[in-house]
XYZ file of C-alpha atoms in Angstrom:
535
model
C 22.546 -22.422 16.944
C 24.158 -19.067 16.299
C 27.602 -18.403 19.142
C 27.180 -14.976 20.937
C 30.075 -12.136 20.344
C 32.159 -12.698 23.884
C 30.747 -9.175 25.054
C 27.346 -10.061 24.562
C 25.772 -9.876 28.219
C 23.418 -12.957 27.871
C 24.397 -16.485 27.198
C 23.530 -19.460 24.991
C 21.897 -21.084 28.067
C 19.269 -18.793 28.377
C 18.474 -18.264 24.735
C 18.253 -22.563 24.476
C 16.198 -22.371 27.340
C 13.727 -19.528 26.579
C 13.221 -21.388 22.802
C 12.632 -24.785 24.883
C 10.030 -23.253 27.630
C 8.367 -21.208 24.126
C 7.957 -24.957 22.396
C 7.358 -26.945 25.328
C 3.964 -24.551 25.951
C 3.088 -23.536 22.600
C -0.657 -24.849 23.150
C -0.828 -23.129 25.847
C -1.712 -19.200 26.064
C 1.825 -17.938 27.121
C 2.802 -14.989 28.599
C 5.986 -14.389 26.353
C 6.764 -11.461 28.032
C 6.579 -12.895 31.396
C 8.405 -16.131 30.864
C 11.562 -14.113 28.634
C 11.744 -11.724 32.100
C 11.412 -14.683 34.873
C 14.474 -16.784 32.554
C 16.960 -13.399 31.880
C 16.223 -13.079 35.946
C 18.159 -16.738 36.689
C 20.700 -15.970 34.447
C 21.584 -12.631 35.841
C 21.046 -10.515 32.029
C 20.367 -7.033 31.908
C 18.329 -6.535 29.006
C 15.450 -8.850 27.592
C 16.054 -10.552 24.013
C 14.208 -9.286 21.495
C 11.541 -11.789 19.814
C 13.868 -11.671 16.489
C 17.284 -12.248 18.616
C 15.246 -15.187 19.547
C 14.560 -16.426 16.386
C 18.434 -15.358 15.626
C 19.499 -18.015 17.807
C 17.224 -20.924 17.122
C 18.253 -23.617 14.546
C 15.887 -23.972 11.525
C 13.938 -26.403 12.706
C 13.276 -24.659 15.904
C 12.741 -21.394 13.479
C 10.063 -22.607 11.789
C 8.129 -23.662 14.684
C 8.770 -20.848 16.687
C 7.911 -18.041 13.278
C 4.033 -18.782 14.084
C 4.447 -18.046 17.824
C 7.039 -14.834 17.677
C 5.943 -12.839 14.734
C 5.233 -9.194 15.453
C 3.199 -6.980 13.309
C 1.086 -9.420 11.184
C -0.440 -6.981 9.653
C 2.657 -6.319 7.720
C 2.027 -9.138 5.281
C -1.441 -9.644 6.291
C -2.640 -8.531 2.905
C -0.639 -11.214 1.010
C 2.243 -8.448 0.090
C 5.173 -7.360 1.932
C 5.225 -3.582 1.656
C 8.561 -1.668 1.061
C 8.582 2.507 0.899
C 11.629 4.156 -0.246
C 12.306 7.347 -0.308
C 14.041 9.447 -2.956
C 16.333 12.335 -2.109
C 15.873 15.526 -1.308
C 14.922 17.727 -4.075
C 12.974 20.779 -4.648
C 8.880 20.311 -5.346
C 7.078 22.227 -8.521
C 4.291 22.864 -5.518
C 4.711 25.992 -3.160
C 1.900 24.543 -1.071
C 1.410 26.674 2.124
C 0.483 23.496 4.746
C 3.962 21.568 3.001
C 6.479 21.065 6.050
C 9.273 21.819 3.532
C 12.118 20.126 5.046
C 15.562 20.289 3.777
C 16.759 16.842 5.126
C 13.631 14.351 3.389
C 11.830 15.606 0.459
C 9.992 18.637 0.789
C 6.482 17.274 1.838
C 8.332 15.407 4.537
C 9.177 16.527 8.229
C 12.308 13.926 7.949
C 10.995 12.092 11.404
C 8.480 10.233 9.722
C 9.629 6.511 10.104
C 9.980 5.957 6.181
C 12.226 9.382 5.918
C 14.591 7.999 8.654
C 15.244 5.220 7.074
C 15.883 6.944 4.229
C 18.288 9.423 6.038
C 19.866 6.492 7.921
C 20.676 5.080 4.373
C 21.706 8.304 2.953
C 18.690 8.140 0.240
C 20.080 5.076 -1.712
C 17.465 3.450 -2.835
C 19.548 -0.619 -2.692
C 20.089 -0.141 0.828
C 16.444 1.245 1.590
C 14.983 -1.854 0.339
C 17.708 -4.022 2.041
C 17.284 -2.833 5.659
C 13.677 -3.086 5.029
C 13.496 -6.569 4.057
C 16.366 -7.200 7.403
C 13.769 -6.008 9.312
C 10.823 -7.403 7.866
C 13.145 -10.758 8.226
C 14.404 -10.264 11.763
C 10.483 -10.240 12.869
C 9.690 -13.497 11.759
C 7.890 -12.622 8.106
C 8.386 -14.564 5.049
C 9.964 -12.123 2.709
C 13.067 -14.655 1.138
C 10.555 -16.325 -1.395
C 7.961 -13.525 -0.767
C 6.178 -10.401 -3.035
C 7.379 -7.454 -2.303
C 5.743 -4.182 -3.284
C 7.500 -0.875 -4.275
C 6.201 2.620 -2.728
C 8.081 5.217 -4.373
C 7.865 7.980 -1.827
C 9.167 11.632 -2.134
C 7.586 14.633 -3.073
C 6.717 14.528 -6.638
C 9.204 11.648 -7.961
C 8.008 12.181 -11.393
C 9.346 15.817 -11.592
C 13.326 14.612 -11.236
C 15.500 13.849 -13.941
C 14.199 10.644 -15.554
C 17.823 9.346 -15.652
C 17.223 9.597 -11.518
C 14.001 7.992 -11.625
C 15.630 5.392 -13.540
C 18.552 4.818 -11.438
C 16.141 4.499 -8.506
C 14.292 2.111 -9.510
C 16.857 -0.025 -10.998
C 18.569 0.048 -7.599
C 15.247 -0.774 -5.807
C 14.904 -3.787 -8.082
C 18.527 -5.144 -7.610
C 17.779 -4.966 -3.823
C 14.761 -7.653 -4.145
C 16.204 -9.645 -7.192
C 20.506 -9.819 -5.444
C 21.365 -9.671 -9.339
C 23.335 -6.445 -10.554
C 22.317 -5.129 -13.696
C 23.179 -2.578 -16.534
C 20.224 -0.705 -17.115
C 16.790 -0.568 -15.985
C 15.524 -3.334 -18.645
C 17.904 -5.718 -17.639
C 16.589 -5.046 -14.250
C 13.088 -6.126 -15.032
C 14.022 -8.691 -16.687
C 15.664 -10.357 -13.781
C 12.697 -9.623 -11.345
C 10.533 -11.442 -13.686
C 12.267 -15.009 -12.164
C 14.044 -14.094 -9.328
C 13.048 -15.802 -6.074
C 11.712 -12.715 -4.306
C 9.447 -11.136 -6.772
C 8.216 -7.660 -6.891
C 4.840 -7.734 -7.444
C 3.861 -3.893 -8.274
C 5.799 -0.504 -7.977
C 3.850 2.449 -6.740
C 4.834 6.101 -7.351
C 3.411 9.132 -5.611
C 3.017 12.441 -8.131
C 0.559 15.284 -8.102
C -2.189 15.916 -10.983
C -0.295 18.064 -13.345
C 2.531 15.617 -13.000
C 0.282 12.316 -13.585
C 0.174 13.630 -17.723
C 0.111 10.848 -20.347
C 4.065 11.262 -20.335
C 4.444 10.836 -16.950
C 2.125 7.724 -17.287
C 3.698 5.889 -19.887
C 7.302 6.505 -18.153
C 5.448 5.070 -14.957
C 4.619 1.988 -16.820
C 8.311 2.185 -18.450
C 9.763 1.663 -15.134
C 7.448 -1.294 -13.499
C 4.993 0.928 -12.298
C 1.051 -0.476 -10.873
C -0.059 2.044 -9.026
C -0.285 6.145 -8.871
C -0.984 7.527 -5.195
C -2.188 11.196 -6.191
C -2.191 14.365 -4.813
C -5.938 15.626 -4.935
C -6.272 16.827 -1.091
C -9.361 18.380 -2.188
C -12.078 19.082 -4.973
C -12.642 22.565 -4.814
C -10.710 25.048 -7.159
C -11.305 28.046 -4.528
C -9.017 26.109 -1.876
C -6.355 24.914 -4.354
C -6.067 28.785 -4.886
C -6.022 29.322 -1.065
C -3.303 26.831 -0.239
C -1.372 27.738 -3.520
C -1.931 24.438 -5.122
C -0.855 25.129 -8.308
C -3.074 23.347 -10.445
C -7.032 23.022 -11.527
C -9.646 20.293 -10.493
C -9.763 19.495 -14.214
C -6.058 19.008 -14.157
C -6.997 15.810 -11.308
C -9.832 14.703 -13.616
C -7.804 14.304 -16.745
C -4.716 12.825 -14.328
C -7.396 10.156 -13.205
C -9.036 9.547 -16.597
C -5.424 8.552 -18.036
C -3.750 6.649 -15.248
C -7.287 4.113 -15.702
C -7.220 4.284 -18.757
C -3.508 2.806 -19.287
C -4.093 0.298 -16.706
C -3.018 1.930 -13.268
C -4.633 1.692 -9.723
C -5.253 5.242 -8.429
C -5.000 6.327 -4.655
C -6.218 9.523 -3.620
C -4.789 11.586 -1.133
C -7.073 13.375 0.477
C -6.603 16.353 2.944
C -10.206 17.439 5.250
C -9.593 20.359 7.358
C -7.952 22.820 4.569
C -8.162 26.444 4.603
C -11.257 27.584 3.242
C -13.227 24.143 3.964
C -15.151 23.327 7.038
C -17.011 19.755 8.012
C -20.000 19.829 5.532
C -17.856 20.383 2.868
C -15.288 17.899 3.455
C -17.884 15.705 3.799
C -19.486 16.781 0.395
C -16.017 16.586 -0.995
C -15.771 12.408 -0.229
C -19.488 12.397 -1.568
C -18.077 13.756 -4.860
C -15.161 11.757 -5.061
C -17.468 8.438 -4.546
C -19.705 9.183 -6.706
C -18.725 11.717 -9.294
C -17.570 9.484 -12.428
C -14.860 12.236 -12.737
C -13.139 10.480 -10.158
C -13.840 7.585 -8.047
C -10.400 6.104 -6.855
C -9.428 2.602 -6.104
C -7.903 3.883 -2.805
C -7.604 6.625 -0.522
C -5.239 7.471 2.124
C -6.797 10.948 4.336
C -4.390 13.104 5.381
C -5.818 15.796 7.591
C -4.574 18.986 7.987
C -2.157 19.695 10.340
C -0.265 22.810 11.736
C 3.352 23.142 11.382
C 6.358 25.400 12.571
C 7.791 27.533 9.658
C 4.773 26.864 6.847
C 2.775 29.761 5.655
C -0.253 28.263 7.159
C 1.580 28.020 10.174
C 1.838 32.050 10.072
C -1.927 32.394 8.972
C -2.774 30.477 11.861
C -0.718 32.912 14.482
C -2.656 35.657 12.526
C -6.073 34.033 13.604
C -6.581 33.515 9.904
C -7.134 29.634 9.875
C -7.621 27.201 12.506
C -8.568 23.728 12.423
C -12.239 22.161 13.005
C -11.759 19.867 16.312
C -10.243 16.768 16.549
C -13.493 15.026 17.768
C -15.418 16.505 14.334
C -12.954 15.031 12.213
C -13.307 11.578 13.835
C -16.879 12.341 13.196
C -16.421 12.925 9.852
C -13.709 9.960 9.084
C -16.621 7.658 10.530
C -19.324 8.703 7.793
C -16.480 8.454 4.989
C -16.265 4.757 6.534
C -19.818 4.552 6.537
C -20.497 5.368 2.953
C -17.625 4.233 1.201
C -17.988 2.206 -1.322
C -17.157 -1.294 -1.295
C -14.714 -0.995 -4.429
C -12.412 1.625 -2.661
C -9.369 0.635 -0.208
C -8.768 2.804 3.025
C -4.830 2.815 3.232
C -4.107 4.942 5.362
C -5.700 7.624 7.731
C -2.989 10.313 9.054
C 0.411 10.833 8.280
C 3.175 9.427 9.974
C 4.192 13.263 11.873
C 5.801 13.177 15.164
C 2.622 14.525 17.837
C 5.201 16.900 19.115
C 5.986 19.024 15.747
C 1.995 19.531 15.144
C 1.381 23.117 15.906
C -2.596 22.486 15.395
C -4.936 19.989 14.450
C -4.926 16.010 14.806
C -2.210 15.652 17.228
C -3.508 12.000 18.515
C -1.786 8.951 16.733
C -4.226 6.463 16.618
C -7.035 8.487 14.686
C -7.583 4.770 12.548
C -8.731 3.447 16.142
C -10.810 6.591 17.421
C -12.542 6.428 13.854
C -13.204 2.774 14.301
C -14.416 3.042 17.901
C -16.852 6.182 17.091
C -18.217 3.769 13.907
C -19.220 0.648 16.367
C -20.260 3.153 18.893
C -22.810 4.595 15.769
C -23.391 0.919 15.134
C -21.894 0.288 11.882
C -19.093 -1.367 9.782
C -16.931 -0.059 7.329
C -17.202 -1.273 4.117
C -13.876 -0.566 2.527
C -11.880 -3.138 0.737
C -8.993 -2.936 3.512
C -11.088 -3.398 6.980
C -13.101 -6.876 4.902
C -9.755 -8.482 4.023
C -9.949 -11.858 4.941
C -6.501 -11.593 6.981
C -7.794 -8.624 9.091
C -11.233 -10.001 9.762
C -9.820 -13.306 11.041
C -6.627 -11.842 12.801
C -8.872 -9.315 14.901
C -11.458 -11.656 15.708
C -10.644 -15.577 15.490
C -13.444 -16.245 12.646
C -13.184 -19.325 10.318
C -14.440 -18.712 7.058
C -15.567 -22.155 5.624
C -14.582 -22.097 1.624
C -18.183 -22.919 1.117
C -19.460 -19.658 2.814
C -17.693 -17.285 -0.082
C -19.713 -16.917 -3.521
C -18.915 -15.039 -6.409
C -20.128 -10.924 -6.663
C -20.111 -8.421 -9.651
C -20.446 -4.823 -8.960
C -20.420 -2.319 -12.572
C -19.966 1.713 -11.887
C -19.041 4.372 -14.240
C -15.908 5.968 -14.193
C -13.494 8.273 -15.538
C -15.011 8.339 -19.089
C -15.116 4.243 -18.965
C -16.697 1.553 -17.127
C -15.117 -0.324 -14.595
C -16.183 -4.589 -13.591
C -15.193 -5.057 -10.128
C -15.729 -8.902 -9.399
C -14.683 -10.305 -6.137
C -15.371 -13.221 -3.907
C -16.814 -12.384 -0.871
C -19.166 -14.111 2.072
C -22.463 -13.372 1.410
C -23.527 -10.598 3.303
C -20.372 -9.321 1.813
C -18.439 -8.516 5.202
C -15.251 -10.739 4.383
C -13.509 -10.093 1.276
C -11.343 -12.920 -0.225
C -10.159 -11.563 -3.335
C -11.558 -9.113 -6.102
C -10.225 -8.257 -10.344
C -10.938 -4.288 -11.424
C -11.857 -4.803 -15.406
C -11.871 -1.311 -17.231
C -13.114 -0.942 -20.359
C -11.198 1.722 -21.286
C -12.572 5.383 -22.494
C -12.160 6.634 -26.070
C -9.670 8.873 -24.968
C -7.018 5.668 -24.157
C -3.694 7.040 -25.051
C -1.559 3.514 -24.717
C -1.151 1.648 -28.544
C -1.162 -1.523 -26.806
C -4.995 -0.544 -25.985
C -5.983 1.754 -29.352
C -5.150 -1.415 -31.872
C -8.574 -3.270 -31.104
C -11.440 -3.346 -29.052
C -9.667 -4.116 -25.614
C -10.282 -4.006 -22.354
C -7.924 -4.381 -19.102
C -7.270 -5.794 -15.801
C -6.293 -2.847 -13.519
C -5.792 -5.168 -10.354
C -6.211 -8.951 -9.496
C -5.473 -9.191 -5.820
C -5.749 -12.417 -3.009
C -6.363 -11.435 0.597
C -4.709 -13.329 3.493
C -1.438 -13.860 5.079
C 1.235 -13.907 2.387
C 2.240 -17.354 1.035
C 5.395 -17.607 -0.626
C 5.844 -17.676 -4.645
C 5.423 -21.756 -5.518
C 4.785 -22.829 -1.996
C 1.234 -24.560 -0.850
C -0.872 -22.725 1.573
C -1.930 -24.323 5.063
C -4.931 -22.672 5.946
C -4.250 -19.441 4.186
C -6.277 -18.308 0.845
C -3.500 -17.132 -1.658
C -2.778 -20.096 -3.696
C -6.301 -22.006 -3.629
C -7.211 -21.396 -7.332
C -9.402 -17.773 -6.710
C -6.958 -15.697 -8.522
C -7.393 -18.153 -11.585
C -10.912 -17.982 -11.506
C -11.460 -14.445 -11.168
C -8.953 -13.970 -14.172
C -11.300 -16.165 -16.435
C -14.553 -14.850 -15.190
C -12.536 -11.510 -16.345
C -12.053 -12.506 -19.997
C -15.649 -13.853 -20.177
C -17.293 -10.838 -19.162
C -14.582 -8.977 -21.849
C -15.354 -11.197 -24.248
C -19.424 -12.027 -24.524
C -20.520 -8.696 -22.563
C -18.038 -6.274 -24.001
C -17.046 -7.802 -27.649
C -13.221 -7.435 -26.631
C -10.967 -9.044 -29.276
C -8.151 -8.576 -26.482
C -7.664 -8.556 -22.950
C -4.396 -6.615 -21.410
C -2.894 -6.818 -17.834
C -1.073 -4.338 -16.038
C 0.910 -6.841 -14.069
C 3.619 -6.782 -11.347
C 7.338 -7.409 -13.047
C 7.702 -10.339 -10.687
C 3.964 -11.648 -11.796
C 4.021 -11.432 -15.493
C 5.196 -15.422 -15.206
C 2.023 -16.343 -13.910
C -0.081 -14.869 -16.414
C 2.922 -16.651 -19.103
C 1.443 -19.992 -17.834
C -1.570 -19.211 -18.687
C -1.665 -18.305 -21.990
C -0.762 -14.541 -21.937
C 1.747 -12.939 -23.943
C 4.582 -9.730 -23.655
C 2.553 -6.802 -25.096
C 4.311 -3.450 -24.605
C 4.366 -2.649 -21.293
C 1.642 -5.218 -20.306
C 0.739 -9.167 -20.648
C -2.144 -9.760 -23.312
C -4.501 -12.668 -24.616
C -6.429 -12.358 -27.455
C -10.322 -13.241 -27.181
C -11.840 -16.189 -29.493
């Protein structure tokens, strides 16, 4: 048991103690809160221990029993992943968007309060001791990160438009964090994350269209890269031009149509409540991007508009030239998105992370996720995005036990982006709870990537299993990583490539940290991705 600093104000005693009464009643429904309050009272301490200076103090015996009882925010690794978002520095943007907060301390689409910016700031923008302080905190609050897989969100601006030699640097630095093993160059990095004991399993990177060009792709892929998070905000050329966009619809469809194409996820950030827009158009404007092949996304995270001090919009607004639809119409209109949405696309996120008190106008209340949600079961329905049917959020939120027997097999086939996308999953069957899913592209004639143009290929985009994260090699309990789906769903994947499709190869974009599992099973280095050929 860890020995207090002499002018700590609470003793040993009363940390032993509160672990003991924590143990003693751990089938019982305990008032943590209560019982931490009632002990610091007998010993005479003037502040309440934190649940991780709890778990600071326990041996690791007592840790492990006590991690099940004191964890805060599940859903942290409540998708199977352990999310990390660093932030690159300050830089100027190629955008001169006129809603864009600007800042000069956090990159310029950043207010520089937003909890990933602070850290950054706190850090001083290195990337090493981003990722470290993250992973301290995800630590310090009970989750299993030492053996875990870690993901990479490369926030800030438009990362892409920096000197590559940056971009490089970042990343290397980002990867030495998770792997402890200092390295020469970005290859060597990779190459150590491939076996190291925390693996990162996928780096996302956050760019606009005209910055999402086949060079920008294959320099994505180049460093590690999974995922693209892109800039849309909306469809319509006539409101790019209002809000100074700089770049075309077209330019988005071509940025999509590659980044598939070579293997990447794509997010779409989305932005309702623009200048020039009003509620039936938004809602036209998520029609579009669900069904249009031009786009359809893997994810979306909707940003509404907001109001701030020292924008342009800002001063169009003071002018009585734009103000927002109402709060309550956008929770109207978040609600039929959720409705609609198909059951291929992920929700990540719904508002930004702004401070209440530097919004001007517009969506000032925080927990627009929740007031969406409560206006959907009020209309009596269910979304149906991949995110709110994980099997980790369903039984977190409402105690269900989802008997392995209950979850059968589902194949879903949709156009897109000049190819055709296989998304097979295991779901229940009313398709509620979602266990795990694969996105197979065959890609369009237009694939840019060699590694794709040399036969008839096709490729995995994404092979994910839901539930709470179990560590690399270890045996679940009652979790669902590990149980074989991921396997399955990787050789249903090379069937349907191989007697549906005539592929002669199948690729994987895989996570650096995930390329050994593919290894053992009978996939080899190809380029940038892992490869099998099809007899």
């Amino acid at each position: 048991m860890k020995t207090p600093e002499p002018s700590q104000t609470w003793s040993t005693a009363a940390y032993s103690e509160i672990i003991k009464q924590i143990l003693n009643n751990r089938e019982k429904d305990l008032e943590l809160n209560i019982l931490k309050k009632r002990i610091c009272q007998k010993y005479h301490l003037n502040k309440v221990p934190s649940n991780s200076e709890i778990l600071s103090y326990a041996s690791e015996q007592e840790r492990q029993l006590l991690l099940p009882l004191l964890q805060k925010k599940k859903v942290r690794t409540i998708s199977g992943i352990a999310v990390v978002a660093v932030m690159s520095k300050p830089a100027p943007c190629p955008g001169k968007c006129i809603y864009c907060p600007g800042g000069t301390i956090a990159p310029k689409s950043y207010s520089g309060q937003e909890p990933a910016a602070m850290r950054a700031i706190q850090n001083n923008f290195d990337p090493y001791l981003q990722v470290k302080s993250r992973l301290e905190q995800l630590r310090a609050i009970g989750h299993k990160v030492d053996k875990g897989k870690i993901k990479l969100i490369v926030m800030g601006g438009t990362f892409l438009s920096l000197p590559q030699d940056y971009q490089h640097y970042f990343v290397r630095r980002c990867l030495e964090a998770i792997t402890g093993v200092p390295s020469e160059t970005l290859e060597e990095a990779k190459r150590n994350a491939e076996h190291s004991r925390m693996r990162n399993v996928g780096i996302t990177f956050e760019t606009r269209p005209d910055y999402c060009r086949e060079e920008n792709v294959d320099n994505m892929l180049n460093m590690g890269g999974t995922q693209v998070e892109i800039g849309v905000q909306t469809v319509y050329d006539d409101i790019y031009k209002l809000v100074n966009r700089g770049h075309t619809v077209q330019e988005v469809v071509e940025a999509f149509r590659i980044a598939k194409d070579a293997g990447l996820k794509v997010t779409a950030h989305l932005m309702p409540n623009l200048p020039g827009s009003n509620y039936e158009r938004d809602l036209d404007m998520f029609k579009t991007v669900f069904n249009d092949p031009r786009f359809k996304p893997d994810g979306l995270k909707i940003y509404p508009c907001l109001v701030l001090k020292d924008t342009p919009l800002y001063n169009l607004y003071l002018k009585g030239e734009y103000s927002p639809y109402p709060t309550e119409d956008v929770i109207k209109l978040i609600a039929e998105v959720k409705r609609i949405i198909p059951k291929w696309v992920r929700i990540q996120r719904i508002q930004r992370d702004i401070p209440s008190k530097l919004i001007v106008s517009g969506v000032k209340s925080g927990n627009l996720r929740e007031l969406v949600a409560e206006e959907l079961t009020r209309r009596g329905y269910k979304c149906q995005c991949i995110r709110c049917r994980e099997v980790g959020h369903i039984l977190r939120k409402n105690n269900n036990i989802l008997d392995v027997d209950e979850v059968v097999l589902h194949t879903e086939r949709y156009s897109a982006s000049e190819g055709e996308e296989v998304f097979i999953s295991y779901e229940d069957k009313d398709r509620n709870i979602l266990v795990g899913f694969l996105r197979l592209r065959r890609p369009s004639p237009l694939a840019h990537r060699p590694e794709i143009q040399n036969c008839e290929s096709m490729i995995i985009r994404e092979l994910h299993v839901y539930g709470p994260l179990v560590p690399v090699r270890e045996k679940p309990n009652d979790e669902w990583q590990h149980r074989g789906y991921g396997k399955r769903l990787l050789s249903l994947a090379e069937k349907v490539a191989r007697e549906e499709y005539d592929a002669k190869k199948i690729l994987v974009l895989s996570g650096i940290g995930v390329k050994e599992y593919y290894y053992k099973l009978g996939y080899k280095p190809d380029g940038v991705y892992v490869s099998k050929m099809l007899n």
